[in-house]
XYZ file of C-alpha atoms in Angstrom:
447
model
C -39.242 53.839 45.138
C -37.797 54.256 41.743
C -38.501 50.691 39.805
C -35.559 50.009 37.106
C -36.768 50.333 33.979
C -38.153 46.893 32.904
C -35.583 47.576 28.957
C -32.478 47.288 31.821
C -33.972 44.322 33.035
C -34.337 42.618 30.001
C -31.066 43.683 29.204
C -29.568 42.160 31.950
C -30.703 38.604 31.286
C -30.996 38.993 27.354
C -27.118 39.848 27.944
C -26.488 35.978 29.837
C -28.952 34.534 27.654
C -26.309 35.702 25.027
C -22.865 34.686 26.862
C -24.091 31.545 27.853
C -24.923 29.949 24.502
C -22.086 31.484 23.427
C -19.945 28.664 26.484
C -22.231 26.270 25.802
C -20.943 25.946 21.956
C -16.954 26.385 22.704
C -17.270 23.933 25.363
C -20.945 21.883 24.510
C -19.241 19.845 26.825
C -20.001 21.313 29.750
C -23.357 22.314 28.547
C -24.676 20.789 31.751
C -23.299 22.875 34.676
C -23.536 25.892 32.552
C -26.405 26.007 31.660
C -27.328 25.502 35.094
C -26.241 28.682 36.370
C -28.168 30.701 34.189
C -30.715 30.194 36.761
C -28.313 30.696 39.031
C -26.982 33.729 37.698
C -30.943 35.230 37.586
C -31.799 34.844 41.284
C -28.176 36.734 42.316
C -29.889 40.048 41.094
C -32.080 39.946 43.568
C -29.494 38.645 46.267
C -29.808 42.415 48.386
C -33.823 42.242 49.369
C -34.129 45.620 48.428
C -33.519 45.784 45.250
C -36.772 46.416 42.979
C -35.980 49.962 44.862
C -32.580 50.161 43.228
C -31.813 53.712 41.759
C -31.278 53.547 37.827
C -28.172 55.234 38.180
C -27.477 52.381 40.684
C -29.324 49.951 37.912
C -26.549 51.332 35.448
C -23.469 51.133 37.609
C -24.125 47.168 37.813
C -24.202 46.906 34.711
C -21.706 48.984 33.855
C -19.237 47.232 36.881
C -20.199 43.615 36.612
C -21.191 42.494 33.337
C -17.861 43.534 31.526
C -16.161 41.355 34.013
C -17.732 38.237 33.161
C -18.102 38.822 30.525
C -14.151 37.640 29.460
C -13.552 35.055 27.869
C -11.664 32.718 30.709
C -10.553 29.283 30.034
C -11.893 27.884 33.028
C -15.877 28.166 32.630
C -15.996 27.273 36.715
C -13.741 30.274 36.935
C -16.352 32.285 35.460
C -19.226 31.460 36.533
C -17.894 32.242 40.329
C -16.803 35.272 38.948
C -20.449 35.999 38.535
C -22.015 35.074 41.443
C -18.770 36.911 43.399
C -19.434 39.955 41.342
C -22.761 40.561 42.130
C -22.975 39.650 45.589
C -20.026 41.448 46.543
C -22.035 44.610 44.571
C -25.093 43.879 46.325
C -22.905 44.559 49.679
C -21.503 47.004 48.586
C -24.707 48.763 47.842
C -26.033 47.641 51.581
C -23.650 49.713 53.262
C -23.952 52.989 50.231
C -28.431 52.973 51.375
C -26.811 55.075 54.503
C -24.775 57.839 52.460
C -27.694 58.406 50.099
C -29.615 59.265 53.114
C -27.728 61.769 53.430
C -27.213 63.247 50.041
C -30.168 63.595 50.265
C -30.193 62.512 46.499
C -31.852 58.557 45.498
C -30.834 59.211 41.947
C -27.471 60.491 42.105
C -24.027 59.066 44.318
C -21.771 60.784 44.504
C -18.183 60.333 41.532
C -16.605 58.135 44.222
C -19.274 55.567 44.200
C -19.924 55.501 40.619
C -16.038 55.027 40.029
C -14.968 52.566 42.329
C -16.391 49.795 45.814
C -13.701 48.732 48.435
C -15.050 44.721 46.986
C -16.047 42.875 51.293
C -15.466 39.743 50.391
C -12.014 39.473 48.913
C -10.472 42.951 50.347
C -9.374 44.563 45.861
C -10.679 46.904 44.424
C -12.965 46.858 41.908
C -12.027 49.163 39.481
C -15.096 50.519 36.332
C -15.965 46.292 36.750
C -12.343 45.115 35.495
C -10.934 43.436 38.490
C -6.770 44.646 38.972
C -6.326 41.218 40.283
C -7.374 37.555 40.398
C -9.263 36.617 42.808
C -8.036 35.156 45.756
C -10.680 34.350 47.920
C -11.560 31.767 50.391
C -15.451 29.968 49.234
C -17.680 29.033 51.126
C -18.376 24.972 50.085
C -22.106 25.889 49.940
C -20.691 29.527 47.401
C -18.360 26.320 46.049
C -20.285 25.285 41.774
C -21.366 22.789 40.796
C -20.084 20.285 38.754
C -20.915 18.428 35.824
C -20.117 14.719 35.748
C -19.259 15.775 32.149
C -16.757 17.852 32.696
C -13.313 18.262 31.637
C -10.580 19.103 33.462
C -6.824 19.802 32.590
C -3.781 16.827 32.726
C -2.203 19.624 35.708
C -5.758 19.133 38.037
C -5.787 15.047 37.629
C -2.420 15.245 38.105
C -2.529 17.436 41.492
C -6.115 15.613 42.666
C -5.215 13.480 46.046
C -7.295 11.173 45.981
C -6.766 8.449 49.274
C -6.889 5.470 48.458
C -9.491 2.831 49.839
C -9.264 0.065 51.917
C -10.752 -3.047 50.667
C -13.902 -4.015 52.562
C -12.782 -7.501 52.361
C -9.493 -9.243 50.975
C -7.687 -13.285 51.593
C -4.703 -11.255 52.466
C -3.302 -8.806 55.307
C -1.197 -7.432 52.987
C -3.520 -5.198 51.256
C -3.393 -3.469 54.995
C -0.315 -3.439 55.826
C 0.816 -0.196 55.399
C -2.582 1.123 56.539
C -2.566 -0.251 59.877
C 0.151 0.386 62.545
C -0.953 -2.480 64.338
C 0.196 -5.642 61.082
C 3.796 -3.409 61.053
C 4.762 -3.602 64.352
C 3.587 -7.134 64.069
C 6.017 -7.460 61.595
C 8.664 -6.321 62.932
C 8.521 -8.569 65.374
C 8.943 -11.173 63.748
C 4.663 -12.208 63.417
C 3.918 -14.487 60.577
C 1.093 -12.748 58.781
C 0.894 -15.839 56.224
C 0.211 -18.298 59.532
C -1.825 -16.134 60.628
C -4.695 -14.632 57.610
C -4.731 -19.128 56.744
C -7.127 -19.028 60.648
C -10.607 -18.048 60.819
C -10.946 -14.987 61.670
C -7.439 -13.881 63.548
C -7.017 -11.691 60.270
C -9.804 -9.775 61.330
C -9.756 -10.240 65.064
C -5.891 -7.510 64.116
C -7.107 -5.838 62.216
C -9.638 -4.845 65.728
C -7.036 -4.207 67.175
C -5.151 -1.321 68.853
C -0.662 -1.056 69.150
C -0.781 0.901 72.051
C -4.170 0.638 73.995
C -4.290 -3.884 73.177
C -0.743 -5.136 72.570
C 1.936 -2.485 73.992
C 1.128 -3.938 77.028
C 1.137 -7.067 76.959
C 4.548 -7.220 75.275
C 5.713 -5.887 77.977
C 4.583 -7.934 79.844
C 6.061 -10.942 78.370
C 9.230 -8.696 78.097
C 8.651 -8.385 81.778
C 8.688 -11.847 82.778
C 11.727 -12.748 81.208
C 10.357 -13.536 77.217
C 13.231 -13.095 75.316
C 12.814 -10.459 72.109
C 13.746 -13.447 69.393
C 11.299 -15.704 71.044
C 8.104 -12.469 70.972
C 7.238 -13.310 67.002
C 7.050 -16.854 67.430
C 4.388 -17.168 70.857
C 2.445 -14.319 68.891
C 2.477 -16.077 65.313
C 1.739 -19.389 67.150
C -0.332 -18.032 69.507
C -2.377 -13.799 68.296
C -4.581 -15.218 71.764
C -2.839 -14.166 73.726
C -3.186 -10.374 72.831
C -7.027 -10.642 73.930
C -6.180 -11.913 77.175
C -7.096 -9.164 79.944
C -3.530 -8.749 81.613
C -5.149 -9.224 85.011
C -5.791 -13.652 83.817
C -1.886 -13.391 82.787
C -1.285 -12.161 86.537
C -3.424 -15.388 88.132
C -1.217 -17.463 85.815
C 1.549 -16.638 86.397
C 1.175 -15.884 89.930
C 0.005 -19.236 89.998
C 2.797 -21.513 89.011
C 4.929 -18.953 90.999
C 2.344 -20.812 94.001
C 3.543 -23.911 92.884
C 7.522 -23.010 93.292
C 7.970 -22.854 89.798
C 11.012 -20.528 89.624
C 11.242 -17.025 87.379
C 13.597 -18.647 84.895
C 11.135 -21.691 84.154
C 7.762 -20.449 83.900
C 10.091 -17.581 80.824
C 10.877 -20.631 79.335
C 7.483 -22.637 79.887
C 6.717 -20.056 78.007
C 8.122 -18.922 75.681
C 7.311 -22.464 74.717
C 4.272 -23.139 75.131
C 3.021 -20.566 73.386
C -0.545 -21.100 74.846
C -0.046 -21.857 78.703
C -1.582 -18.646 78.916
C -4.388 -18.691 77.729
C -5.669 -21.905 80.218
C -6.860 -20.800 83.830
C -5.506 -21.269 86.923
C -7.951 -24.636 87.724
C -6.799 -26.386 84.614
C -3.946 -25.187 85.171
C -3.864 -26.990 88.677
C -6.213 -29.997 87.628
C -3.388 -30.978 85.043
C -0.690 -30.975 87.407
C -2.597 -32.744 90.827
C -3.313 -35.165 86.582
C 0.106 -35.672 85.581
C 1.164 -36.170 89.663
C -1.307 -39.187 90.644
C -1.011 -40.901 87.653
C 2.893 -41.035 87.154
C 3.320 -41.152 91.259
C 5.627 -39.288 91.231
C 7.057 -36.399 94.512
C 6.024 -32.520 93.772
C 9.439 -32.223 92.677
C 9.781 -34.298 89.639
C 6.161 -33.376 88.415
C 7.757 -29.546 87.960
C 10.817 -30.945 86.532
C 9.232 -32.732 84.604
C 6.181 -30.059 83.343
C 8.851 -27.373 82.750
C 11.373 -29.517 80.639
C 7.796 -30.269 78.135
C 5.513 -27.767 79.301
C 3.704 -28.125 76.730
C 1.457 -31.701 78.618
C -0.308 -28.015 80.705
C -1.402 -27.195 77.414
C -1.715 -30.234 75.443
C -4.577 -32.985 75.590
C -5.040 -35.571 78.232
C -6.024 -38.425 75.493
C -2.475 -39.056 74.177
C -1.360 -39.924 77.551
C -3.853 -41.485 78.485
C -3.220 -43.906 75.230
C 0.750 -43.882 75.531
C 0.605 -44.291 79.385
C -1.621 -47.767 78.505
C 0.616 -48.968 75.608
C 4.210 -48.750 77.484
C 2.578 -50.202 80.870
C -0.051 -52.989 78.652
C 2.287 -53.871 75.056
C 5.435 -52.453 75.610
C 6.038 -54.429 79.292
C 6.859 -51.963 81.844
C 6.981 -51.090 85.282
C 5.704 -48.628 87.254
C 9.370 -47.621 88.142
C 11.075 -47.713 85.051
C 8.100 -45.873 83.489
C 8.852 -43.618 85.830
C 12.337 -43.113 85.282
C 11.762 -43.208 81.580
C 9.434 -39.892 81.567
C 11.055 -38.051 83.669
C 14.661 -38.613 81.453
C 11.818 -38.519 78.397
C 8.922 -36.398 79.037
C 8.672 -36.630 75.214
C 7.266 -40.004 75.531
C 4.309 -38.891 77.004
C 2.983 -37.103 73.278
C 5.026 -39.671 71.406
C 2.816 -40.441 68.725
C 2.167 -44.334 69.982
C 3.073 -45.786 66.247
C 5.936 -44.308 66.306
C 6.013 -45.463 69.855
C 5.670 -48.753 69.421
C 7.225 -49.400 66.060
C 10.532 -47.811 67.403
C 10.509 -50.504 70.482
C 9.822 -53.372 68.865
C 12.748 -53.085 65.966
C 14.850 -52.356 69.588
C 13.650 -55.520 72.014
C 12.561 -58.520 69.060
C 14.880 -57.173 66.322
C 18.156 -55.368 68.060
C 17.520 -58.090 71.484
C 17.463 -55.516 73.535
C 16.064 -56.030 77.714
C 13.801 -54.056 78.844
C 16.410 -52.586 81.961
C 19.483 -51.467 79.380
C 16.479 -49.872 77.757
C 15.161 -48.218 80.625
C 18.895 -46.804 81.577
C 19.178 -45.672 78.166
C 15.426 -44.263 78.225
C 16.721 -41.706 74.785
C 16.738 -44.426 72.366
C 12.400 -44.825 72.931
C 12.560 -40.486 71.817
C 15.114 -41.819 68.616
C 14.486 -41.991 64.658
C 13.301 -45.021 63.541
C 15.610 -45.252 60.368
C 18.972 -44.537 61.603
C 19.051 -46.529 64.622
C 18.512 -49.250 61.875
C 20.808 -47.897 59.521
C 23.696 -47.558 61.900
C 22.293 -51.504 63.330
C 21.636 -53.054 59.623
C 25.548 -51.775 59.309
C 27.302 -53.369 62.560
C 24.837 -56.068 61.903
C 27.616 -56.251 58.586
C 30.604 -55.260 60.339
C 29.884 -57.803 62.805
C 30.183 -55.935 65.541
C 26.391 -55.306 66.486
C 26.843 -56.314 69.975
C 24.575 -54.306 73.242
C 25.431 -56.655 75.893
C 27.509 -54.234 78.744
C 28.598 -57.908 80.010
C 30.269 -59.611 76.558
C 33.421 -57.103 75.319
C 33.007 -55.006 72.213
C 29.976 -53.231 73.951
C 27.896 -50.570 71.401
C 26.853 -48.585 73.860
C 22.809 -47.432 72.925
C 23.050 -43.816 73.628
C 26.342 -43.292 71.060
C 24.112 -44.960 68.924
C 20.977 -42.546 68.818
C 23.011 -40.079 70.143
C 26.287 -38.846 68.078
C 26.544 -37.724 64.206
C 27.602 -40.123 61.406
C 31.054 -38.930 61.364
C 31.191 -39.783 64.752
C 29.375 -43.502 65.167
C 31.493 -44.049 62.344
C 35.629 -43.074 63.540
C 33.729 -44.528 67.644
C 31.530 -46.858 66.989
C 31.824 -48.138 63.458
C 35.599 -47.785 63.229
C 35.190 -47.216 59.659
C 34.970 -44.443 57.452
C 31.550 -42.828 56.593
C 32.217 -43.236 53.261
C 31.854 -47.205 53.583
C 28.692 -45.759 55.198
C 27.119 -44.377 52.360
C 27.631 -47.229 50.605
C 25.748 -48.957 52.703
C 23.541 -46.715 52.928
C 22.579 -47.403 49.253
C 22.153 -51.294 49.401
C 19.492 -50.654 51.871
């Protein structure tokens, strides 16, 4: 077999070194990546395992065809490296096809004229003539074959503009707004009217929402609430106050609704209770059963009246029982209401059970001790205990200023307690005080 002359091999290496040196001078900031390509270019000469057996004519043909295209000026060094690597690889692959034809002609030192002039590139299927490219290479390179880039390599403005760099989500954030555009769940919750600014202030709620999948986690719960009868306008309110309902299993939710229906709560009552008490369905059946039994036993109410009280104030099943126990004790011991009177008050105004005890005692003290209204009259109009203390005081003093503060039904010019606390200012001045609204406003300024 014929070995290539040593001067040919040395010429290839010498020419490659000259080209690399010139390129490094022109592109000093890219020297790292280009110098690294020197070894790649020399190593590529050994692409074929039979290269050491190439005939002299084949070596000369390689130098004539490949090196001119590589030495052609190119504004992009990476394109130059690609031309070098691809040209050598293509020539070697072509040589592998030419070898059988050499055997066929019987002379390893002489090749057919057509093989010396042109060959077909097996990678890009484009004709290369005399080592010069007829058109630009348009080949998809393998990632392993792609030339490396240096961190110091400059890129043009056009390349920088067209670079597609995905925005990374922050691993930690104090606000959910950084994730809204990337999270389908957060975007859909906002459309439902959920107040994310409230939820992100609660510990671990933001992380919980980001882990939820809208299709598999959120949608089934929303469909369940809709089938239950919850209005669309209440879904945002419900999730804003109780986002944990999105993590409750559908089996548990269905079991709790079934329990309420078994206690003869109507479907409309259950839907209204869930809408106004967001945490209702988060409590177990056992807890709800214990609460219903507690109110029925402590208040001495029938099952029907207990249902009415709970349906009007469903948070009785969710809130703490300590407040209820304290208010019941205050109404019995401090205010002096009897059991039947307390039953009537709770039936009409269930909020008495959960009201602030300081506010409750303040209103009762003013009505009973200052306005001299007896217990039976308060029981007849229990809504007075749920009114605002300042409203009661201002209107009573205004009637007293007009000498019309008379609350005894047995005497003339009787003032009903219901009208005293429930009518708006203009209606109160016209129907009760027989005065103008301006007079009442001037009186308020003197207080």
